[in-house]
PDB file of C-alpha atoms in Angstrom:
ATOM      1  CA  MET A   1     -16.840  11.735-197.877  1.00  0.00           C
ATOM      2  CA  GLY A   2     -14.460  11.283-201.474  1.00  0.00           C
ATOM      3  CA  GLU A   3     -11.950  13.206-198.824  1.00  0.00           C
ATOM      4  CA  LEU A   4     -11.938  10.769-196.501  1.00  0.00           C
ATOM      5  CA  VAL A   5     -11.319   7.948-198.332  1.00  0.00           C
ATOM      6  CA  THR A   6      -8.875   9.179-200.378  1.00  0.00           C
ATOM      7  CA  LEU A   7      -7.149   9.842-196.767  1.00  0.00           C
ATOM      8  CA  VAL A   8      -7.194   6.273-195.503  1.00  0.00           C
ATOM      9  CA  GLN A   9      -6.132   4.745-198.834  1.00  0.00           C
ATOM     10  CA  GLU A  10      -3.097   6.795-198.548  1.00  0.00           C
ATOM     11  CA  SER A  11      -2.248   6.141-195.381  1.00  0.00           C
ATOM     12  CA  LEU A  12      -2.820   2.714-196.436  1.00  0.00           C
ATOM     13  CA  ALA A  13      -0.038   2.693-199.687  1.00  0.00           C
ATOM     14  CA  ALA A  14       2.037   4.836-197.449  1.00  0.00           C
ATOM     15  CA  ALA A  15       2.254   1.895-194.405  1.00  0.00           C
ATOM     16  CA  THR A  16       2.611  -0.908-197.135  1.00  0.00           C
ATOM     17  CA  ARG A  17       5.460   1.245-198.707  1.00  0.00           C
ATOM     18  CA  THR A  18       7.609   1.972-195.342  1.00  0.00           C
ATOM     19  CA  ASP A  19       6.814  -1.533-194.246  1.00  0.00           C
ATOM     20  CA  ALA A  20       5.237  -0.936-191.288  1.00  0.00           C
ATOM     21  CA  ALA A  21       2.327  -2.865-192.407  1.00  0.00           C
ATOM     22  CA  LYS A  22       1.793  -6.079-195.144  1.00  0.00           C
ATOM     23  CA  PRO A  23      -1.378  -5.770-197.455  1.00  0.00           C
ATOM     24  CA  SER A  24      -2.628  -8.950-195.597  1.00  0.00           C
ATOM     25  CA  ASP A  25      -3.034  -7.067-192.131  1.00  0.00           C
ATOM     26  CA  PHE A  26      -5.383  -4.674-194.206  1.00  0.00           C
ATOM     27  CA  SER A  27      -8.227  -7.632-194.524  1.00  0.00           C
ATOM     28  CA  LYS A  28     -10.271  -6.094-192.181  1.00  0.00           C
ATOM     29  CA  LEU A  29     -10.404  -2.373-191.128  1.00  0.00           C
ATOM     30  CA  VAL A  30     -11.500  -1.387-187.503  1.00  0.00           C
ATOM     31  CA  VAL A  31     -12.585   2.404-187.691  1.00  0.00           C
ATOM     32  CA  ASP A  32     -12.594   4.464-184.717  1.00  0.00           C
ATOM     33  CA  THR A  33     -14.982   7.005-185.123  1.00  0.00           C
ATOM     34  CA  THR A  34     -15.706   8.562-181.388  1.00  0.00           C
ATOM     35  CA  ALA A  35     -16.415  11.852-181.122  1.00  0.00           C
ATOM     36  CA  GLN A  36     -14.440  14.550-179.803  1.00  0.00           C
ATOM     37  CA  PRO A  37     -15.335  17.439-178.046  1.00  0.00           C
ATOM     38  CA  LYS A  38     -14.727  21.074-179.799  1.00  0.00           C
ATOM     39  CA  ALA A  39     -12.763  23.492-177.731  1.00  0.00           C
ATOM     40  CA  VAL A  40     -15.551  26.160-178.216  1.00  0.00           C
ATOM     41  CA  ALA A  41     -15.558  28.923-177.098  1.00  0.00           C
ATOM     42  CA  TYR A  42     -18.653  30.562-175.104  1.00  0.00           C
ATOM     43  CA  PRO A  43     -19.398  33.486-177.292  1.00  0.00           C
ATOM     44  CA  THR A  44     -20.048  36.288-174.364  1.00  0.00           C
ATOM     45  CA  ASP A  45     -21.529  39.815-175.585  1.00  0.00           C
ATOM     46  CA  ALA A  46     -17.639  41.383-174.580  1.00  0.00           C
ATOM     47  CA  ARG A  47     -15.918  39.137-176.947  1.00  0.00           C
ATOM     48  CA  LEU A  48     -18.635  39.632-179.253  1.00  0.00           C
ATOM     49  CA  MET A  49     -18.073  44.001-179.022  1.00  0.00           C
ATOM     50  CA  HIS A  50     -14.796  42.961-179.635  1.00  0.00           C
ATOM     51  CA  LYS A  51     -14.852  41.388-182.538  1.00  0.00           C
ATOM     52  CA  ALA A  52     -17.304  43.221-184.116  1.00  0.00           C
ATOM     53  CA  ARG A  53     -15.080  46.185-183.296  1.00  0.00           C
ATOM     54  CA  GLU A  54     -12.153  45.025-185.036  1.00  0.00           C
ATOM     55  CA  ARG A  55     -13.631  43.625-188.025  1.00  0.00           C
ATOM     56  CA  LEU A  56     -14.938  46.949-188.413  1.00  0.00           C
ATOM     57  CA  VAL A  57     -11.734  48.292-188.639  1.00  0.00           C
ATOM     58  CA  ARG A  58      -9.988  45.920-190.228  1.00  0.00           C
ATOM     59  CA  LEU A  59     -12.734  46.842-193.187  1.00  0.00           C
ATOM     60  CA  ALA A  60     -11.930  50.708-192.655  1.00  0.00           C
ATOM     61  CA  ARG A  61      -8.266  49.768-193.257  1.00  0.00           C
ATOM     62  CA  LYS A  62      -8.915  47.604-195.932  1.00  0.00           C
ATOM     63  CA  HIS A  63     -10.940  50.413-198.021  1.00  0.00           C
ATOM     64  CA  ASN A  64      -8.468  52.992-197.361  1.00  0.00           C
ATOM     65  CA  VAL A  65     -11.403  54.708-194.431  1.00  0.00           C
ATOM     66  CA  ALA A  66      -9.600  56.711-191.939  1.00  0.00           C
ATOM     67  CA  LEU A  67     -11.180  56.344-188.667  1.00  0.00           C
ATOM     68  CA  ARG A  68     -10.526  58.887-185.832  1.00  0.00           C
ATOM     69  CA  GLN A  69      -9.325  56.241-183.370  1.00  0.00           C
ATOM     70  CA  SER A  70      -9.359  52.130-183.589  1.00  0.00           C
ATOM     71  CA  TYR A  71      -9.014  51.708-180.732  1.00  0.00           C
ATOM     72  CA  SER A  72      -7.103  48.390-180.842  1.00  0.00           C
ATOM     73  CA  ARG A  73      -5.535  48.710-177.899  1.00  0.00           C
ATOM     74  CA  VAL A  74      -7.087  50.310-175.693  1.00  0.00           C
ATOM     75  CA  GLY A  75     -10.094  47.640-176.794  1.00  0.00           C
ATOM     76  CA  LYS A  76      -8.424  44.393-176.623  1.00  0.00           C
ATOM     77  CA  LEU A  77      -7.129  45.872-172.994  1.00  0.00           C
ATOM     78  CA  ALA A  78     -10.636  46.618-171.742  1.00  0.00           C
ATOM     79  CA  LEU A  79     -11.981  42.574-173.350  1.00  0.00           C
ATOM     80  CA  ILE A  80      -9.122  41.819-171.231  1.00  0.00           C
ATOM     81  CA  LYS A  81     -10.206  43.200-168.023  1.00  0.00           C
ATOM     82  CA  GLN A  82     -13.527  42.436-168.256  1.00  0.00           C
ATOM     83  CA  SER A  83     -12.467  38.483-168.822  1.00  0.00           C
ATOM     84  CA  ARG A  84     -10.599  38.812-165.702  1.00  0.00           C
ATOM     85  CA  TYR A  85     -13.714  40.564-163.568  1.00  0.00           C
ATOM     86  CA  ALA A  86     -15.829  38.222-164.712  1.00  0.00           C
ATOM     87  CA  HIS A  87     -13.471  35.259-163.830  1.00  0.00           C
ATOM     88  CA  ALA A  88     -13.027  36.587-160.507  1.00  0.00           C
ATOM     89  CA  LYS A  89     -17.095  37.376-159.625  1.00  0.00           C
ATOM     90  CA  GLN A  90     -16.533  41.301-159.489  1.00  0.00           C
ATOM     91  CA  PHE A  91     -19.111  41.535-161.742  1.00  0.00           C
ATOM     92  CA  LYS A  92     -19.956  45.186-161.404  1.00  0.00           C
ATOM     93  CA  ARG A  93     -15.937  46.179-162.414  1.00  0.00           C
ATOM     94  CA  ALA A  94     -17.013  43.436-165.589  1.00  0.00           C
ATOM     95  CA  GLY A  95     -20.051  45.492-166.639  1.00  0.00           C
ATOM     96  CA  LYS A  96     -17.798  48.609-166.224  1.00  0.00           C
ATOM     97  CA  ALA A  97     -15.440  46.769-168.572  1.00  0.00           C
ATOM     98  CA  GLN A  98     -17.838  45.875-170.804  1.00  0.00           C
ATOM     99  CA  LYS A  99     -19.717  48.925-171.185  1.00  0.00           C
ATOM    100  CA  THR A 100     -16.184  50.936-171.837  1.00  0.00           C
ATOM    101  CA  LEU A 101     -16.312  47.927-174.971  1.00  0.00           C
ATOM    102  CA  GLN A 102     -19.764  48.803-176.173  1.00  0.00           C
ATOM    103  CA  THR A 103     -18.569  52.560-176.255  1.00  0.00           C
ATOM    104  CA  TYR A 104     -15.749  51.543-178.215  1.00  0.00           C
ATOM    105  CA  LEU A 105     -17.946  49.679-180.710  1.00  0.00           C
ATOM    106  CA  GLY A 106     -20.367  52.846-180.979  1.00  0.00           C
ATOM    107  CA  ARG A 107     -18.125  55.016-181.602  1.00  0.00           C
ATOM    108  CA  ILE A 108     -16.530  53.130-184.625  1.00  0.00           C
ATOM    109  CA  ILE A 109     -19.837  52.320-185.895  1.00  0.00           C
ATOM    110  CA  ARG A 110     -20.970  56.128-186.080  1.00  0.00           C
ATOM    111  CA  ASP A 111     -17.541  56.677-187.358  1.00  0.00           C
ATOM    112  CA  ILE A 112     -17.890  54.540-190.008  1.00  0.00           C
ATOM    113  CA  THR A 113     -21.309  55.847-190.984  1.00  0.00           C
ATOM    114  CA  ARG A 114     -20.248  59.109-191.158  1.00  0.00           C
ATOM    115  CA  LYS A 115     -17.316  58.717-193.221  1.00  0.00           C
ATOM    116  CA  ILE A 116     -19.443  56.399-196.140  1.00  0.00           C
ATOM    117  CA  LYS A 117     -22.831  58.220-195.630  1.00  0.00           C
ATOM    118  CA  GLY A 118     -23.818  59.145-199.247  1.00  0.00           C
ATOM    119  CA  ASP A 119     -21.283  56.931-201.107  1.00  0.00           C
ATOM    120  CA  ARG A 120     -23.310  53.454-202.688  1.00  0.00           C
ATOM    121  CA  PRO A 121     -20.090  51.502-202.692  1.00  0.00           C
ATOM    122  CA  PHE A 122     -18.299  51.596-199.143  1.00  0.00           C
ATOM    123  CA  GLU A 123     -21.933  51.422-197.721  1.00  0.00           C
ATOM    124  CA  GLU A 124     -22.923  47.882-199.350  1.00  0.00           C
ATOM    125  CA  ALA A 125     -19.310  47.222-198.759  1.00  0.00           C
ATOM    126  CA  PHE A 126     -19.923  47.912-195.126  1.00  0.00           C
ATOM    127  CA  ALA A 127     -23.646  46.638-194.922  1.00  0.00           C
ATOM    128  CA  ARG A 128     -22.254  43.386-194.288  1.00  0.00           C
ATOM    129  CA  GLU A 129     -20.341  43.842-191.205  1.00  0.00           C
ATOM    130  CA  LEU A 130     -22.496  46.807-189.993  1.00  0.00           C
ATOM    131  CA  MET A 131     -25.313  44.974-189.368  1.00  0.00           C
ATOM    132  CA  PRO A 132     -24.476  42.403-186.690  1.00  0.00           C
ATOM    133  CA  ALA A 133     -21.810  45.000-185.503  1.00  0.00           C
ATOM    134  CA  ARG A 134     -25.093  47.125-185.026  1.00  0.00           C
ATOM    135  CA  ARG A 135     -27.154  44.168-183.257  1.00  0.00           C
ATOM    136  CA  VAL A 136     -24.472  43.225-181.274  1.00  0.00           C
ATOM    137  CA  HIS A 137     -23.954  46.800-179.990  1.00  0.00           C
ATOM    138  CA  ALA A 138     -28.065  47.721-179.577  1.00  0.00           C
ATOM    139  CA  GLN A 139     -28.649  44.721-177.253  1.00  0.00           C
ATOM    140  CA  ASN A 140     -29.276  45.128-173.580  1.00  0.00           C
ATOM    141  CA  LYS A 141     -28.995  42.381-170.253  1.00  0.00           C
ATOM    142  CA  ASN A 142     -33.094  43.023-169.392  1.00  0.00           C
ATOM    143  CA  LEU A 143     -34.095  42.072-172.856  1.00  0.00           C
ATOM    144  CA  ARG A 144     -34.116  38.772-175.109  1.00  0.00           C
ATOM    145  CA  ARG A 145     -30.279  37.690-176.298  1.00  0.00           C
ATOM    146  CA  VAL A 146     -29.293  37.907-179.590  1.00  0.00           C
ATOM    147  CA  ARG A 147     -26.305  35.950-178.515  1.00  0.00           C
ATOM    148  CA  GLY A 148     -24.293  34.237-181.129  1.00  0.00           C
ATOM    149  CA  ALA A 149     -21.178  34.269-182.668  1.00  0.00           C
ATOM    150  CA  LEU A 150     -19.996  36.121-185.318  1.00  0.00           C
ATOM    151  CA  ARG A 151     -20.599  34.040-188.612  1.00  0.00           C
ATOM    152  CA  MET A 152     -20.730  31.278-187.150  1.00  0.00           C
ATOM    153  CA  PRO A 153     -23.037  28.167-188.516  1.00  0.00           C
ATOM    154  CA  ILE A 154     -25.535  27.123-185.598  1.00  0.00           C
ATOM    155  CA  PHE A 155     -24.968  23.102-185.611  1.00  0.00           C
ATOM    156  CA  ALA A 156     -28.763  21.659-183.927  1.00  0.00           C
ATOM    157  CA  CYS A 157     -28.755  18.870-181.909  1.00  0.00           C
ATOM    158  CA  SER A 158     -29.953  15.470-184.180  1.00  0.00           C
ATOM    159  CA  ALA A 159     -31.756  14.301-180.064  1.00  0.00           C
ATOM    160  CA  CYS A 160     -33.626  17.449-179.881  1.00  0.00           C
ATOM    161  CA  MET A 161     -34.599  17.843-183.560  1.00  0.00           C
ATOM    162  CA  ARG A 162     -35.883  14.117-183.032  1.00  0.00           C
ATOM    163  CA  ARG A 163     -38.531  15.073-179.976  1.00  0.00           C
ATOM    164  CA  ARG A 164     -39.056  18.282-182.069  1.00  0.00           C
ATOM    165  CA  SER A 165     -40.470  16.573-185.131  1.00  0.00           C
ATOM    166  CA  SER A 166     -41.740  13.649-182.738  1.00  0.00           C
ATOM    167  CA  ALA A 167     -43.981  16.943-181.070  1.00  0.00           C
ATOM    168  CA  SER A 168     -44.766  18.546-184.103  1.00  0.00           C
ATOM    169  CA  ALA A 169     -46.128  15.172-185.206  1.00  0.00           C
ATOM    170  CA  ARG A 170     -48.720  15.206-182.429  1.00  0.00           C
ATOM    171  CA  ALA A 171     -49.613  18.286-182.911  1.00  0.00           C
ATOM    172  CA  ASN A 172     -50.036  17.495-186.970  1.00  0.00           C
ATOM    173  CA  PRO A 173     -50.102  13.922-187.563  1.00  0.00           C
ATOM    174  CA  THR A 174     -50.432  14.886-191.849  1.00  0.00           C
ATOM    175  CA  SER A 175     -47.140  16.232-191.669  1.00  0.00           C
ATOM    176  CA  LEU A 176     -44.829  13.190-190.068  1.00  0.00           C
ATOM    177  CA  THR A 177     -41.522  12.863-191.612  1.00  0.00           C
ATOM    178  CA  SER A 178     -38.462  10.617-191.143  1.00  0.00           C
ATOM    179  CA  LEU A 179     -34.906  11.398-190.031  1.00  0.00           C
ATOM    180  CA  ALA A 180     -33.678   8.803-191.286  1.00  0.00           C
TER     181      ALA A 180
END
């Protein structure tokens, strides 16, 4: 909040320095706090697999772990194909391209696991990236989804939280909490 106040003060000072506004113009300040929708891409399975593979390859290069193949070029091409096929409603072809991405991710996971086996510092360095990559790789379309962006914070809708809290208050009247 302090950064916002500083930003507003500096912009108002700049306006008075450049004679764009007079100090008397700032007796009343109207701030428009309209919320703008973010351009957040929905985390598809294919994109998650591609992102997990890219992160593992980047981490392997950083720690000088030699991989058999990085699948950078063909992985990107498979992601593009999957997106195009899905957009064109060619779901069998899109599924095939997604399976290719899953294969590439699995190969990278197994290759890294083989190379770092028994080396404690490497196992600790790769653990943080290998865990979500394994989750994304292992998910099955018939099982419950483990979908979610990698390293993306989860935001809850305030209306949903109000509904959830009022439902829990009805179920357990002793745990009534205020959301204000």
